[in-house]
Short mmCIF file of C-alpha atoms in Angstrom, two decimals:
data_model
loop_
_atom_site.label_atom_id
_atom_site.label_comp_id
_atom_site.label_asym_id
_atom_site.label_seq_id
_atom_site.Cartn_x
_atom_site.Cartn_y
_atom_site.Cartn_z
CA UNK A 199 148.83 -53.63 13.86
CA UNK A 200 146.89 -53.83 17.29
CA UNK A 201 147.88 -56.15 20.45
CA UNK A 202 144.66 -57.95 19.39
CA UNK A 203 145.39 -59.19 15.87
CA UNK A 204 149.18 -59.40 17.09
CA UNK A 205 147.43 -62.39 19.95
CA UNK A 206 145.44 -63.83 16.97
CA UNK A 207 148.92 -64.33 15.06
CA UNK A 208 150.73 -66.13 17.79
CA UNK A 209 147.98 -67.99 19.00
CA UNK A 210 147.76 -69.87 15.37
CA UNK A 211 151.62 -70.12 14.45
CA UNK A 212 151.76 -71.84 18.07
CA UNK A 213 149.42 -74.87 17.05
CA UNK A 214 152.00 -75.97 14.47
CA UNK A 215 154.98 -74.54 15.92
CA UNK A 216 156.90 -74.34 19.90
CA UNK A 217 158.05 -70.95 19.43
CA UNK A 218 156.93 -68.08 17.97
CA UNK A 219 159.73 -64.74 18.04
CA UNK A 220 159.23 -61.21 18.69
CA UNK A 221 162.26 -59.94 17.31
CA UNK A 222 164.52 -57.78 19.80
CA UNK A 223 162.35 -58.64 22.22
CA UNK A 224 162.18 -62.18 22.93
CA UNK A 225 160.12 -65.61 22.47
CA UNK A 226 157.50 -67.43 23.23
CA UNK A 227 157.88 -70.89 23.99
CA UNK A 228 155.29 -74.24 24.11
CA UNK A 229 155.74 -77.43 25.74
CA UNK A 230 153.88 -80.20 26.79
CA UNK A 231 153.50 -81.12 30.35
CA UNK A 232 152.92 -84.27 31.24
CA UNK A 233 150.21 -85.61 33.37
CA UNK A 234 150.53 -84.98 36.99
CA UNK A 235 149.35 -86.09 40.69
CA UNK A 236 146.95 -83.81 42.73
CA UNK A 237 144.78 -83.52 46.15
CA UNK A 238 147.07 -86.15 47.93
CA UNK A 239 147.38 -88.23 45.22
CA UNK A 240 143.80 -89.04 44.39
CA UNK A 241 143.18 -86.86 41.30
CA UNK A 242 145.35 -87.23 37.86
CA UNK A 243 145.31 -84.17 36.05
CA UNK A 244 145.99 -84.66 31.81
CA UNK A 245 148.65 -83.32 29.90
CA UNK A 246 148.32 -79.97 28.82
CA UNK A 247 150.71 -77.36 26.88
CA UNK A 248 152.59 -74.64 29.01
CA UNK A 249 153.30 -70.98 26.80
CA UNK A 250 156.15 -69.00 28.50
CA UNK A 251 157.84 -66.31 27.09
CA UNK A 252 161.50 -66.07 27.35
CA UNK A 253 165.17 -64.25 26.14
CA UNK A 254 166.64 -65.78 24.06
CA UNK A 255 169.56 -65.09 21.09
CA UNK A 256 167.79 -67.58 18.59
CA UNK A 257 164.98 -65.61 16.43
CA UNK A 258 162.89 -67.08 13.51
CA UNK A 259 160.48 -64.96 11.36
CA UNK A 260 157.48 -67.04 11.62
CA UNK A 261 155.70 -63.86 12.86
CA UNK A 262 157.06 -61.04 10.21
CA UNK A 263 156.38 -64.01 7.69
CA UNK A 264 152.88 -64.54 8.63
CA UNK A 265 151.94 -60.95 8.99
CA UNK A 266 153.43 -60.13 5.57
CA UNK A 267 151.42 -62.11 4.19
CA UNK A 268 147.87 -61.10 5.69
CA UNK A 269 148.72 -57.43 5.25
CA UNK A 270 149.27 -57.57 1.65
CA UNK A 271 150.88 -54.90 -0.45
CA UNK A 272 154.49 -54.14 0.15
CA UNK A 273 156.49 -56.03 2.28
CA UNK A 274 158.92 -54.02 3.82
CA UNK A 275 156.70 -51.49 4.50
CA UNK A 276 154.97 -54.19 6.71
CA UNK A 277 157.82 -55.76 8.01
CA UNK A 278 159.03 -51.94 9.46
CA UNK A 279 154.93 -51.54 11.08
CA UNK A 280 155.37 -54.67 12.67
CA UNK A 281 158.96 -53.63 14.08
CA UNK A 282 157.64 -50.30 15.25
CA UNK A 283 154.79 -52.17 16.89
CA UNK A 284 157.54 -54.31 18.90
CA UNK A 285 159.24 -51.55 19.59
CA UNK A 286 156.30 -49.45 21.27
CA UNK A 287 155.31 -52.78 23.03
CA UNK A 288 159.04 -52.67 24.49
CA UNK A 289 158.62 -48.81 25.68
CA UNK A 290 155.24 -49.99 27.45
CA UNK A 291 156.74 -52.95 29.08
CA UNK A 292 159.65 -50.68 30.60
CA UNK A 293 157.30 -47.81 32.08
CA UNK A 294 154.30 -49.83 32.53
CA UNK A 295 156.02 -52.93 33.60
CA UNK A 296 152.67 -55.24 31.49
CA UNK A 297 151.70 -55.01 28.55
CA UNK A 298 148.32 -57.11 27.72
CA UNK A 299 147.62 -59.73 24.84
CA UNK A 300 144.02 -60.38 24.58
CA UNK A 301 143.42 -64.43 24.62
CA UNK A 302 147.26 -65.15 25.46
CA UNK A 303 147.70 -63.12 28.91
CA UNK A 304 150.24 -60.24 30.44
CA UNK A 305 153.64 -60.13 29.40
CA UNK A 306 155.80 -57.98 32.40
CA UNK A 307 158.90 -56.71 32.86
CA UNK A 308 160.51 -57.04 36.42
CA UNK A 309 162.40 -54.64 38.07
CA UNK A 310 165.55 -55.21 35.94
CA UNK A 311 163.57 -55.72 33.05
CA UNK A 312 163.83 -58.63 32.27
CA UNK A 313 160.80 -59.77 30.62
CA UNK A 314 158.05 -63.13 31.32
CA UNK A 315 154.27 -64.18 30.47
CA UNK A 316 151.74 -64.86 33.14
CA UNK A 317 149.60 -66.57 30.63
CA UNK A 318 145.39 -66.98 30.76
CA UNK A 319 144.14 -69.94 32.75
CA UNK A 320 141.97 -70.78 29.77
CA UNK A 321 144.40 -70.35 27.33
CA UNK A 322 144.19 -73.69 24.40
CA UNK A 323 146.85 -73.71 22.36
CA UNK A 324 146.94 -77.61 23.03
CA UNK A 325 144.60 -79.24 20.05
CA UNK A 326 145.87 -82.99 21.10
CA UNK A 327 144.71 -82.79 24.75
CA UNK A 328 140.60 -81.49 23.50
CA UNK A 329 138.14 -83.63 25.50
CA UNK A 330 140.92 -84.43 29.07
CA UNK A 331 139.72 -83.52 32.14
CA UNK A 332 141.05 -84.51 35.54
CA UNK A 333 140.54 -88.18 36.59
CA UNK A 334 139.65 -88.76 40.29
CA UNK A 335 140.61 -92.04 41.60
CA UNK A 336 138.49 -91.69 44.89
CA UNK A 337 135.50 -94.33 45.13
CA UNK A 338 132.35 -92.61 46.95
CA UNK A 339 131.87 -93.86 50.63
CA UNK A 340 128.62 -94.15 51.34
CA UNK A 341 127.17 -92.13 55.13
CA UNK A 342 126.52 -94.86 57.87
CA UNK A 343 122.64 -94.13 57.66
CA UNK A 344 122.78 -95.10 53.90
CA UNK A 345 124.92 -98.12 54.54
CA UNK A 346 122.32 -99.32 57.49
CA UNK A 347 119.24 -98.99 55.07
CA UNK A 348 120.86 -101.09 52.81
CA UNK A 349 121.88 -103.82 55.43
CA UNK A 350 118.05 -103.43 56.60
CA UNK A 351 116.76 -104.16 53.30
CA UNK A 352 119.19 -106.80 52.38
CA UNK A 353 117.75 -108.21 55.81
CA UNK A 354 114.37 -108.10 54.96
CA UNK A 355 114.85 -109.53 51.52
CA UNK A 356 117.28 -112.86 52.69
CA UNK A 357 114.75 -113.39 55.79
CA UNK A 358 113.07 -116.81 55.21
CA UNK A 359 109.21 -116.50 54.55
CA UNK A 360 106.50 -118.01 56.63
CA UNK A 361 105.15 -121.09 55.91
CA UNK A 362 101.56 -121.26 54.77
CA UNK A 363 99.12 -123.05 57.53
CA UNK A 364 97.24 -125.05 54.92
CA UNK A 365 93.11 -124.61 55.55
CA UNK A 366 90.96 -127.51 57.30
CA UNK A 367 89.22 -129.11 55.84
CA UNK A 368 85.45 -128.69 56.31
CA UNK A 369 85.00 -132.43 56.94
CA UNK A 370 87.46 -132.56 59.44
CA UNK A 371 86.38 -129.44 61.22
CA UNK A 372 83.11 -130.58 61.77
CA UNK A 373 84.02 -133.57 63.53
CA UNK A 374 84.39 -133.14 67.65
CA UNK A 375 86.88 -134.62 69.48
CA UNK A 376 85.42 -136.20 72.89
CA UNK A 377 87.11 -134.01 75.65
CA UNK A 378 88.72 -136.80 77.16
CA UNK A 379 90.57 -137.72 74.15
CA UNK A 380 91.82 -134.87 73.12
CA UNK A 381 95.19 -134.17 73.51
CA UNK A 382 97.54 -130.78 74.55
CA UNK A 383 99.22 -128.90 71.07
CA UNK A 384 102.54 -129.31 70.90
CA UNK A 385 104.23 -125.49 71.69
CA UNK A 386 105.72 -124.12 68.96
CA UNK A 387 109.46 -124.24 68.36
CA UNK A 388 111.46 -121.61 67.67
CA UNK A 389 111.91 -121.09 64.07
CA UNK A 390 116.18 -121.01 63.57
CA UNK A 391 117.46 -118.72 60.76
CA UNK A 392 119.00 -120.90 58.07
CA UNK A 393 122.80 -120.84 57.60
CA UNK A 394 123.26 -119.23 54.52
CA UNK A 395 121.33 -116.17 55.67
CA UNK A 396 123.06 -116.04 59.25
CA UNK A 397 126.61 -115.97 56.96
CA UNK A 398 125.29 -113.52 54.37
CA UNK A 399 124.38 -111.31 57.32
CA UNK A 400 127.20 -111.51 59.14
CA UNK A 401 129.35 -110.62 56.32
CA UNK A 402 127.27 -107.54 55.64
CA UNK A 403 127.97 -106.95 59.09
CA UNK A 404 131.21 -106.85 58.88
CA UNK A 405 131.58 -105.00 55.37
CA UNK A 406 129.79 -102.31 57.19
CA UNK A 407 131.79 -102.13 60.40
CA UNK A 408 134.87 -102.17 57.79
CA UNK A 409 133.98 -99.62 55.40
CA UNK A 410 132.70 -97.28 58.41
CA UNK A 411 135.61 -97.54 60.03
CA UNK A 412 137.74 -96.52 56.89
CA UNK A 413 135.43 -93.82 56.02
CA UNK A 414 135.49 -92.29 59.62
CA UNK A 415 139.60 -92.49 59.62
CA UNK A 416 139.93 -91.00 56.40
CA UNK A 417 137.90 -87.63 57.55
CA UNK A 418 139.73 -87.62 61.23
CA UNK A 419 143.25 -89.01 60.16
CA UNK A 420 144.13 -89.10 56.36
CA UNK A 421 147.86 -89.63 57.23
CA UNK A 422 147.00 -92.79 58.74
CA UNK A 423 144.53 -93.81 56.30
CA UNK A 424 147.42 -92.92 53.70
CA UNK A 425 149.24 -95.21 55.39
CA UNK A 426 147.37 -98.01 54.91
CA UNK A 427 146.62 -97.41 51.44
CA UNK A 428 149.87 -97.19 50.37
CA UNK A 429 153.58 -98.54 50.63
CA UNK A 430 156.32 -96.64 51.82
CA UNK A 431 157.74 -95.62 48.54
CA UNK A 432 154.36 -94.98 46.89
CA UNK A 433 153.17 -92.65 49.76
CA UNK A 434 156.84 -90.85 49.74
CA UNK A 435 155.82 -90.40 46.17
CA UNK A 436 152.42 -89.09 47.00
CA UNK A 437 153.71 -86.62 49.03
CA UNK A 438 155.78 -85.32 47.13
CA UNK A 439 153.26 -84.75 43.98
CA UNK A 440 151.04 -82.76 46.58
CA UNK A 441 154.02 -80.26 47.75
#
């Protein structure tokens, strides 16, 4: 028995089971956590399963059962190795105050001795949750020079198109107008934008002045922006998922 194959023994008895024993010294113990608020309330992290280990009076034999059976041969014999091996991880956990499991993390002893696990952060023992990754509920704000480019091209794209001059007609070109006949051309009028392009403007306008405006609080004053983002009771709830 090494602390390796002793990690590889828990690891599997906890994906069907939410404690595994160590007789005389403790347990460990899996829940689920449930899904939980982060950075101010704008990511959701998934469920995942927690492994602590902890004293307790209860015991079960999952782990004498299990290793019984891979060692073979006689069982008491193995049942006593894997008792000694408890025993000597006991002795280290007193004098060294840790004692490492490879794949699970570092069970230590405090002061008093009383023993806990500070468990790996990539520890899996959680088969249901494969795939979940944290969900960010922040929309990307685009920078006022990108937001300008796009009201310049939405500009150029609603502006209305000049009309084509149709050509003379050779006939007519040829033919002179006496001097005294002919009369001053009109001046030109000023061509007015249509309505539906001074509205679509003006709402891009506005969208921009808007959306700058938010983006710009949110990086100098995120309480306030908070604030108008959310109620009373949801930011109080916020807040209190982000202590």
């Amino acid at each position: 028995m090494d602390a390796a194959l002793l990690s590889n023994i828990i690891k599997d008895l906890l994906l069907d089971n939410d404690s595994v024993s160590l007789k005389g010294l403790g347990r460990f113990v899996a829940r689920v956590e449930p899904s939980t608020f982060a950075d101010r309330g704008f990511t959701v992290n998934p469920p995942y399963r927690k492994l602590s280990f902890e004293k307790v009076t209860g015991e079960d034999n999952l782990l004498e059962e299990r290793f019984v059976a891979l060692a073979g041969g006689d069982a008491e014999e193995a049942s006593r190795a894997l008792r000694d091996f408890i025993a000597d991880i006991r002795a280290e956990l007193e004098e060294k105050k840790v004692f490492i499991l490879p794949g699970i993390g570092r069970l230590r002893a405090t002061a008093g001795n009383n023993f806990f696990l500070v468990a790996d952060e990539d520890l899996d023992i959680y088969p249901e949750g494969f795939g979940l990754v944290p969900l960010s509920m922040r929309t990307r704000v685009e920078t006022p020079e990108e937001v300008s480019a796009a009201v310049a091209s939405l500009g150029e794209i609603l502006a209305p198109e000049h009309e084509a001059v149709p050509a003379e007609e050779p006939a007519a070109a040829e033919e002179k107008v006496p001097e005294a006949e002919a009369e001053p051309a009109p001046a030109p009028k000023p061509r007015k934008a249509r309505p539906g392009v001074r509205l679509l403007i003006a709402a891009a306008v506005i969208a921009v002045a808007f959306f700058g405006g938010l983006y710009a609080l949110g990086r100098l004053a995120p309480d306030l922006a908070d604030s108008l983002l959310y109620s009373a009771d949801d930011l109080q709830y916020v807040k209190m998922l982000s202590e």
